[in-house]
Short mmCIF file of C-alpha atoms and ligand atoms in Angstrom, two decimals:
data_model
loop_
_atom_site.label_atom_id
_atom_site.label_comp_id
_atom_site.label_asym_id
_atom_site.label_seq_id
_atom_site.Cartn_x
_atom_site.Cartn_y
_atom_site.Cartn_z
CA UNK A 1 35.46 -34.82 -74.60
CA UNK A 2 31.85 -33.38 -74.32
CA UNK A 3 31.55 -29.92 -75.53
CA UNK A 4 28.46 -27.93 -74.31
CA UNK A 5 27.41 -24.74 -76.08
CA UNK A 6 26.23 -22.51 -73.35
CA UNK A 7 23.90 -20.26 -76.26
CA UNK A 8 23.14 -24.14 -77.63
CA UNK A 9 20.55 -26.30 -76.31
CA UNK A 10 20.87 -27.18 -72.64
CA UNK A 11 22.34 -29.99 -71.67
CA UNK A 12 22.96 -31.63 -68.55
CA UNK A 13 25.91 -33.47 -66.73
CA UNK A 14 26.44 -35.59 -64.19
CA UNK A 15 27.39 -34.29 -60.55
CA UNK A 16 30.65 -32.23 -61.26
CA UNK A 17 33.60 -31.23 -60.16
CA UNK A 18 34.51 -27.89 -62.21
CA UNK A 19 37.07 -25.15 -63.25
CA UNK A 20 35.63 -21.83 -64.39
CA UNK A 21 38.52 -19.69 -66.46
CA UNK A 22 40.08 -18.02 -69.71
CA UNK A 23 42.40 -20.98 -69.71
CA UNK A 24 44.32 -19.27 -72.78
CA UNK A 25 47.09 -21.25 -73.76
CA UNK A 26 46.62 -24.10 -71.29
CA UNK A 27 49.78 -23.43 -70.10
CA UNK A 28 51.32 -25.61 -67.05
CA UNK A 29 49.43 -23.61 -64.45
CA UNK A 30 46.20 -24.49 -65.73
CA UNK A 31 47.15 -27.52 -66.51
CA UNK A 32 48.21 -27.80 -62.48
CA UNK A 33 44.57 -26.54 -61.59
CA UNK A 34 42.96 -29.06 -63.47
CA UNK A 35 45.12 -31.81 -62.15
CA UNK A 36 43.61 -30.72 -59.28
CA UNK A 37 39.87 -31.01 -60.21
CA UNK A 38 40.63 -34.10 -62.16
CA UNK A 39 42.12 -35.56 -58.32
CA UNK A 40 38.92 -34.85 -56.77
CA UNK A 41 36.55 -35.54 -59.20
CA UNK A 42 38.19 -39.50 -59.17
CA UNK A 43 38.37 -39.32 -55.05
CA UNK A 44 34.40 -38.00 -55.42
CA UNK A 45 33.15 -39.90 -58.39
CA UNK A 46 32.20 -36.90 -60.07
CA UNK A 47 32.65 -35.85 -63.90
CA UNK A 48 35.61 -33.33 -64.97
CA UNK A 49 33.99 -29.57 -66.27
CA UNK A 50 36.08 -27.07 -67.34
CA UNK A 51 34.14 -23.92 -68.03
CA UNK A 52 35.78 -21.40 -70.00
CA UNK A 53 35.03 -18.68 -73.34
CA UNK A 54 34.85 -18.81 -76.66
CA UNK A 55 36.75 -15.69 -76.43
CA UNK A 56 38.77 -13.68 -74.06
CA UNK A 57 36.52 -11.72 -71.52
CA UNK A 58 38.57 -8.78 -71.98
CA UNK A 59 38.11 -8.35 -76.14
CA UNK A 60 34.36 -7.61 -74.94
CA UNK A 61 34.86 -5.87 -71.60
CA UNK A 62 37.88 -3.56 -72.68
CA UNK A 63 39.12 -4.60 -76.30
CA UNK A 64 41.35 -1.74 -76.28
CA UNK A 65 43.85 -3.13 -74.00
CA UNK A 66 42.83 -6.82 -74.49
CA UNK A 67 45.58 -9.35 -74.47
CA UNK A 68 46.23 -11.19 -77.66
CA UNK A 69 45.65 -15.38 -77.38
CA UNK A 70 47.92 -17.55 -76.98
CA UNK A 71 45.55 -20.09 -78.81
CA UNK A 72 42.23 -20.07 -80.64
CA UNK A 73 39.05 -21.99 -79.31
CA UNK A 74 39.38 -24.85 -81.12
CA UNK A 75 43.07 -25.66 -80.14
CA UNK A 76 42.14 -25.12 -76.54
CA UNK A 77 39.25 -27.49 -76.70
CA UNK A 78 42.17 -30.31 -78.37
CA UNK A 79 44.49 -29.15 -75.60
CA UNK A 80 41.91 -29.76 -73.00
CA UNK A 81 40.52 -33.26 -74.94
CA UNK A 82 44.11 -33.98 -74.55
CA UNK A 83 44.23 -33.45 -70.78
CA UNK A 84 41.22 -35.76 -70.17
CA UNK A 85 39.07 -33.38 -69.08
CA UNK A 86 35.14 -35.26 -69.56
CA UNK A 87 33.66 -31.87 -70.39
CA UNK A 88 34.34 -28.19 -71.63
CA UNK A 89 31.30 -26.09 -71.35
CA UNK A 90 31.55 -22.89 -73.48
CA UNK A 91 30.09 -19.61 -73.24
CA UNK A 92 29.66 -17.66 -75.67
CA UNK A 93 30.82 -14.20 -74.33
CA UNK A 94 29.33 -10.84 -75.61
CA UNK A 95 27.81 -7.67 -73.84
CA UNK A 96 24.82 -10.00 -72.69
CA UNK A 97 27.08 -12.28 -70.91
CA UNK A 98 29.40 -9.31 -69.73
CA UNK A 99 26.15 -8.17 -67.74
CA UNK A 100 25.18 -11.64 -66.21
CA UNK A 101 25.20 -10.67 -61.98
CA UNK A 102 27.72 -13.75 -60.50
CA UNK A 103 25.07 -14.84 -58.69
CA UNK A 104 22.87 -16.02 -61.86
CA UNK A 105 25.74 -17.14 -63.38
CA UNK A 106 26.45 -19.58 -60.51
CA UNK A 107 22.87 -20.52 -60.73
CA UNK A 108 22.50 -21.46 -64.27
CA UNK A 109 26.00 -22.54 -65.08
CA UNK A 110 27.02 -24.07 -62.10
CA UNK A 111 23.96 -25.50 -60.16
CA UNK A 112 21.06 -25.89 -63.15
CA UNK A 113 23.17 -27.57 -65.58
CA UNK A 114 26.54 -29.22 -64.18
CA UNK A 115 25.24 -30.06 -60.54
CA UNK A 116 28.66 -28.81 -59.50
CA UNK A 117 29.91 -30.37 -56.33
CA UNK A 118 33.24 -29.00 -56.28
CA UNK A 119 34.70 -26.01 -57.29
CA UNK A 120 38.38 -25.12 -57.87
CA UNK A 121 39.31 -21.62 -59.35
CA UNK A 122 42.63 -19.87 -58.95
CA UNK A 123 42.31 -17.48 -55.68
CA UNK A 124 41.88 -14.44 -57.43
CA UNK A 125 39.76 -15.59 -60.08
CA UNK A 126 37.36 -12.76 -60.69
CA UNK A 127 33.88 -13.49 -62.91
CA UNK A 128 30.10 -11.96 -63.59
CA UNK A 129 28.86 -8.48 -64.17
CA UNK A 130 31.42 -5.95 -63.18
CA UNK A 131 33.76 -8.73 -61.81
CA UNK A 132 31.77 -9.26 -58.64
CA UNK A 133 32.15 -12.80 -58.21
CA UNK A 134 34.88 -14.48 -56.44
CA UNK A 135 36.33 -17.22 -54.42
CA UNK A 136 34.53 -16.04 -51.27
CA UNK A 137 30.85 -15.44 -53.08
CA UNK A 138 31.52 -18.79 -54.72
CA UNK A 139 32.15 -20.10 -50.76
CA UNK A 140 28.53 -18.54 -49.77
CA UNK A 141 26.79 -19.82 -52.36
CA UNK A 142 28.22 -23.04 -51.81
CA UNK A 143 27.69 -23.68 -48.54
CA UNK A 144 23.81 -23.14 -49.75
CA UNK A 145 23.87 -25.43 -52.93
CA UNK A 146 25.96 -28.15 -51.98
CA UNK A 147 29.70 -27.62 -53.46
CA UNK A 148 32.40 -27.34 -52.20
CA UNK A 149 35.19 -24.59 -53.25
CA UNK A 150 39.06 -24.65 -53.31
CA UNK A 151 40.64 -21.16 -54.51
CA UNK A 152 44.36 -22.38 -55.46
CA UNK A 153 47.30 -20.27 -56.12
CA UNK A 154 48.87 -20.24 -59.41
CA UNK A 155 52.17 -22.37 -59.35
CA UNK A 156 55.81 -22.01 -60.87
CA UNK A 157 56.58 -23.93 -63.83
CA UNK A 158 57.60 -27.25 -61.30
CA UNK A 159 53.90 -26.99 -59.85
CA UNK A 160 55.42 -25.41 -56.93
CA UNK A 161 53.51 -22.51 -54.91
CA UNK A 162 55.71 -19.47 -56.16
CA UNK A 163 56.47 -15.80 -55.56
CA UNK A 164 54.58 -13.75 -58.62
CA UNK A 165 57.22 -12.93 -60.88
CA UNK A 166 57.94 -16.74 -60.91
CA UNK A 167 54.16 -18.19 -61.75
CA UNK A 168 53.23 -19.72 -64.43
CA UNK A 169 50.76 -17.26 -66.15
CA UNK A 170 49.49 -16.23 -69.53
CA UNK A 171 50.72 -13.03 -69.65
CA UNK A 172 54.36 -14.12 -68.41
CA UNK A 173 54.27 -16.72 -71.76
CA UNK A 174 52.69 -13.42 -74.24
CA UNK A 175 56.19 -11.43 -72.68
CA UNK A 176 58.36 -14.22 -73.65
CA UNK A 177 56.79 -14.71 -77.29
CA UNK A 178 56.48 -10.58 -77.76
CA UNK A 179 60.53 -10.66 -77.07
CA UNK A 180 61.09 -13.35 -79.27
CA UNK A 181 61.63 -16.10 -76.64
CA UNK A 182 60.21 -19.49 -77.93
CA UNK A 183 61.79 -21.81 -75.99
CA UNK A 184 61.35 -20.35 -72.79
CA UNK A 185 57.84 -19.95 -73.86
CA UNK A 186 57.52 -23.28 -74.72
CA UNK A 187 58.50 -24.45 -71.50
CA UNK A 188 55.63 -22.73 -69.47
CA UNK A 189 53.02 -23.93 -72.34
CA UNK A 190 54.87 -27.28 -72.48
CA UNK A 191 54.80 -27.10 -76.08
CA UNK A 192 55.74 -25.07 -78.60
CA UNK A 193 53.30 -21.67 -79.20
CA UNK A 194 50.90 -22.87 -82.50
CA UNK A 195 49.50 -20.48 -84.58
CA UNK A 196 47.51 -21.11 -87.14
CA UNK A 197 46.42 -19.86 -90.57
CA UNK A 198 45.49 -20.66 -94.17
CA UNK A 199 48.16 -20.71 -96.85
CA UNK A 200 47.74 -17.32 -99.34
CA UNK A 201 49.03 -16.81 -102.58
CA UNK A 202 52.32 -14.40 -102.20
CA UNK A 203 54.02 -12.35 -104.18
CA UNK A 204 55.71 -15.49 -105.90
CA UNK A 205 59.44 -13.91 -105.30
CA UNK A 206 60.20 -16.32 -102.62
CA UNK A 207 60.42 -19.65 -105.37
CA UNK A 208 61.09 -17.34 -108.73
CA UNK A 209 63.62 -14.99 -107.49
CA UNK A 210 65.57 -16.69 -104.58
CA UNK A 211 65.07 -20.12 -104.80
CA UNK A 212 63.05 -20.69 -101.73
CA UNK A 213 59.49 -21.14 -102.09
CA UNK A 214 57.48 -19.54 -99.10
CA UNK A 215 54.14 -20.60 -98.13
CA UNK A 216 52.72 -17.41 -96.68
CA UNK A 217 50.20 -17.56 -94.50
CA UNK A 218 46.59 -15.60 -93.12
CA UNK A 219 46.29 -15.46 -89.42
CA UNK A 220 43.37 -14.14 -87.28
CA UNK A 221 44.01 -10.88 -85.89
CA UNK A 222 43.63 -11.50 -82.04
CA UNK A 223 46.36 -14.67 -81.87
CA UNK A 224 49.82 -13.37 -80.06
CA UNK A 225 52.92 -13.78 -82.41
CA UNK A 226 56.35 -14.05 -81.61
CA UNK A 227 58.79 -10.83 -82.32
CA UNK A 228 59.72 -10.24 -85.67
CA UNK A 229 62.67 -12.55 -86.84
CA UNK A 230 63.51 -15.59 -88.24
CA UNK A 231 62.65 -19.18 -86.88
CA UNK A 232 63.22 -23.09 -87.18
CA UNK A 233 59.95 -24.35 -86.39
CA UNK A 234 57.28 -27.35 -87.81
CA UNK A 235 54.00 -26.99 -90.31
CA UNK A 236 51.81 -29.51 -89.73
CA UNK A 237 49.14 -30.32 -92.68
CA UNK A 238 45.45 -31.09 -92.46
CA UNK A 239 46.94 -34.78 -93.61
CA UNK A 240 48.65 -34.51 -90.04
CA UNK A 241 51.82 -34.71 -91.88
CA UNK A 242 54.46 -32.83 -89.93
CA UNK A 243 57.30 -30.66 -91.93
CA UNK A 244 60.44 -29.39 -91.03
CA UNK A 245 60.84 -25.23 -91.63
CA UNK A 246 62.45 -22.34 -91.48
CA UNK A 247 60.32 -19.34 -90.83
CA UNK A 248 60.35 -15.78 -91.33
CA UNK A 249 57.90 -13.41 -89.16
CA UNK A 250 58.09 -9.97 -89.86
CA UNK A 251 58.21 -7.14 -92.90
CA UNK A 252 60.74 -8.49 -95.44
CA UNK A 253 62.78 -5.30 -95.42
CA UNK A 254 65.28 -5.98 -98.12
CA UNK A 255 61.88 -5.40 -100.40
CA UNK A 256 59.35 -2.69 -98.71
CA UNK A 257 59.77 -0.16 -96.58
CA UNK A 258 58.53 -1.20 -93.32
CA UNK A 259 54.53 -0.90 -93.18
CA UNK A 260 52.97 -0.48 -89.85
CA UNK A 261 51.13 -3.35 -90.45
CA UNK A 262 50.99 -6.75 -88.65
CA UNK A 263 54.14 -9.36 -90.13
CA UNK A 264 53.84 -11.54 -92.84
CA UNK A 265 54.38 -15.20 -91.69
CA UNK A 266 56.05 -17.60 -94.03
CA UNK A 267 57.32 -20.80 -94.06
CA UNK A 268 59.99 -22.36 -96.29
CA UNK A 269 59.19 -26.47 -96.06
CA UNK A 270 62.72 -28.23 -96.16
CA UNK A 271 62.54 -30.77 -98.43
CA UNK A 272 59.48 -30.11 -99.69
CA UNK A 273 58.01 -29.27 -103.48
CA UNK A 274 54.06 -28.58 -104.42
CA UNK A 275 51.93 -25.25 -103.17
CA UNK A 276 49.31 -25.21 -99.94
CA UNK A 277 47.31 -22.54 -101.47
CA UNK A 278 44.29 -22.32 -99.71
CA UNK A 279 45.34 -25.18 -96.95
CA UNK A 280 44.36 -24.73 -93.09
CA UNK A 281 48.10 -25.34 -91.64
CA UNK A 282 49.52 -25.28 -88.00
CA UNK A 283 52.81 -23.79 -86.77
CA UNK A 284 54.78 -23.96 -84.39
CA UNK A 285 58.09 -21.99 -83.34
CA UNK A 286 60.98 -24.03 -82.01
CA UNK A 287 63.72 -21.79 -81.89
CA UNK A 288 64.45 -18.24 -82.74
CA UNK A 289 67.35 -17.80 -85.34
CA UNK A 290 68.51 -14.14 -85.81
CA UNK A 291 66.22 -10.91 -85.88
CA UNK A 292 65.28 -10.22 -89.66
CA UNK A 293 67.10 -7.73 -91.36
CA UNK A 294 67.75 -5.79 -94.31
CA UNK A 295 70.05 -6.70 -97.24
CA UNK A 296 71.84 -5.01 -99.95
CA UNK A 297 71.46 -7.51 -102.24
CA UNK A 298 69.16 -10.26 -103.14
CA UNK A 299 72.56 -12.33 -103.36
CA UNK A 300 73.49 -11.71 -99.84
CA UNK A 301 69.53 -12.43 -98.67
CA UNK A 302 69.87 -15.86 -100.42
CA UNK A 303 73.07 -16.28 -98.75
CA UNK A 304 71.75 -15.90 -95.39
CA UNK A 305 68.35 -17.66 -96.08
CA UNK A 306 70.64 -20.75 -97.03
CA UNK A 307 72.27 -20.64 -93.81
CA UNK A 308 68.99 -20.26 -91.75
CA UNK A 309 67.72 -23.50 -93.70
CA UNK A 310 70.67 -25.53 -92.66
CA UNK A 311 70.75 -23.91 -88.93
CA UNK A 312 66.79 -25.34 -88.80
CA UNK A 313 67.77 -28.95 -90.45
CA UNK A 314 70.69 -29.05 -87.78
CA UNK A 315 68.26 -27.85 -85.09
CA UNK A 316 64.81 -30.34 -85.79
CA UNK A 317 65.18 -34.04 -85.34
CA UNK A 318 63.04 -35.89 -87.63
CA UNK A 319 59.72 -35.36 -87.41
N1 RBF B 401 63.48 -11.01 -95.96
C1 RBF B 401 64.22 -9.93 -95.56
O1 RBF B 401 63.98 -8.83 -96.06
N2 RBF B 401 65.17 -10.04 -94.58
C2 RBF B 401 65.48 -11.22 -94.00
O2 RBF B 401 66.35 -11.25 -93.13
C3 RBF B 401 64.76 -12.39 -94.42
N3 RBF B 401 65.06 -13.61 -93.90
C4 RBF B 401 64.38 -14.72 -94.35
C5 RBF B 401 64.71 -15.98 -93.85
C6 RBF B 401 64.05 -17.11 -94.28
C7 RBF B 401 64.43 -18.46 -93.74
C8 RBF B 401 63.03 -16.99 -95.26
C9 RBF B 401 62.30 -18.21 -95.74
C10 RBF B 401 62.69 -15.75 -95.76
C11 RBF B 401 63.35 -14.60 -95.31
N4 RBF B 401 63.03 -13.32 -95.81
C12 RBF B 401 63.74 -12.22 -95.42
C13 RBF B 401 61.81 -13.13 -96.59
C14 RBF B 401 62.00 -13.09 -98.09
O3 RBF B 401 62.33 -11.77 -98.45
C15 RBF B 401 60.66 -13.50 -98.70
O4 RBF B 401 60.46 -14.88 -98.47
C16 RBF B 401 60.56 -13.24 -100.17
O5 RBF B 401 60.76 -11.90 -100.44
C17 RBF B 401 59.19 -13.65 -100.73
O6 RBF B 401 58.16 -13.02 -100.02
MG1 MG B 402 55.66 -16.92 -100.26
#
């Protein structure tokens, strides 16, 4: 896949057919919208575009209440690789870009440098300066330029035109994961939610104390994590080596009082030996075990920890 940089130099396609959107996750319904734009780019011989942030709109426009991401940029540009889109045009979205009219927006973006011929955009997509673009502006400007525009609805998690509270959306899949529902989650991303992070040293307790080892883990502030609790999952390696784990999310409260703070996420490998200090790792939550909770004795904690570990081996098939 061809990634343009819209602050990089300027590039140009070929005539295009193109999505504009946040695309966070790219969960089933996006993944139904660009079905679509992939269908008529083959029927029209034009190239795939999907044009979308390097971070959410809202973090700039109201970071306050902005959503947390289901993934970061670079897992959403593999997810859309994946998909076959040709090409994922990024902009780089700040105050400047928060300002940009719609109307200059479709000029550069869309006319100057993809030669978009078709447009498809979920019906209420919203974009430019104080939201003032939409399906219908797109439509007028169309008509004028040469592309066409479809405004489709989002679908349920069949790709079937659904009532709200059934669609596919973003937010629906941050509920799920805030209430600790993975696999339901899973099945609107159709995966399982990935974060990822770099392996930091702990507090060592984990191997010394209780006899299972923890690689705990950094993550960026603005990705959405599942409820606290504990998890069978998979950590994949840079080596793209795949491991089997149990996981614990939250504020280990058999040890600390509980901070305010955001969770500590760490794995326990099964079967594994050797650190990751310092090692870029991915992972992903398969299914939710128990809520965490607090013990009376390190004895008891071990007890249960055992128990999760052999719950997870029972759960994961090979990798
Ligand atoms: N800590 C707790 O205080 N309560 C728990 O219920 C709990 N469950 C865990 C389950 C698993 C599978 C693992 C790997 C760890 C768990 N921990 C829990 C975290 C444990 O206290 C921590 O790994 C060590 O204290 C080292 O940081
Ligand atoms: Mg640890």
């Amino acid at each position: 896949m061809h990634v343009i940089h819209g602050d990089g130099p300027r590039t140009q396609t070929g005539p295009s057919a193109v999505t504009i959107g946040a695309y966070d996750g790219v969960h089933l319904g996006h993944r139904a919208v660009i079905a679509e734009v992939t269908r008529l780019a083959d029927e029209r011989g034009l190239q795939t575009v999907v044009v979308t942030f390097d971070r959410h709109p809202a973090q700039v426009v109201r970071p306050e209440s902005a959503p947390k991401l289901l993934c970061d940029l670079d897992q959403k540009l593999e997810l859309l690789a994946d998909i076959g889109v040709d090409t994922t045009y990024v902009i780089h979205f700040d105050e400047v870009q928060a300002a940009v009219p719609a109307e200059d927006f479709i000029d550069d973006v869309l006319v100057s440098c993809l030669d978009a011929r078709a447009v498809i955009v979920g019906e209420d997509f919203h974009f430019g300066k104080a939201r003032g673009g939409n399906v219908e502006l797109l439509r007028e400007v169309g008509r004028i330029q040469g592309f066409t525009v479809e405004g489709i609805d989002l679908v349920d998690r069949d790709g079937r035109p659904a009532p709200n509270e059934a669609k596919v959306s973003s937010t629906a899949i941050r509920r799920l994961l805030a209430a600790g529902e993975v696999v339901e989650a899973a099945d609107l991303l159709g995966r399982p939610h990935e974060v990822r992070g770099t392996v930091e040293r702990g507090d060592g307790r984990g191997g010394a104390d209780l006899g299972f080892p923890t690689a705990n883990l950094t993550l960026p502030e603005e990705i959405q994590l599942p409820a606290d609790g504990i998890y069978a999952g998979w950590l994949e390696r840079t080596d793209g080596t795949i491991h089997a784990t149990a996981i614990s999310l939250g504020h280990r409260p058999t040890f600390y009082e509980r901070p305010g703070d955001r969770p500590l996420l760490e794995c326990h490998l099964l079967d594994f030996s050797g650190n990751l200090y310092g090692e870029p790792v991915r992972v992903r939550f398969v299914e939710r075990l128990r809520g965490e909770e607090r013990f009376d004795s390190v004895d008891a904690l071990i007890k249960q920890i055992q128990a999760d570990v052999d719950r997870t081996r029972e759960l994961l098939p090979e990798p």
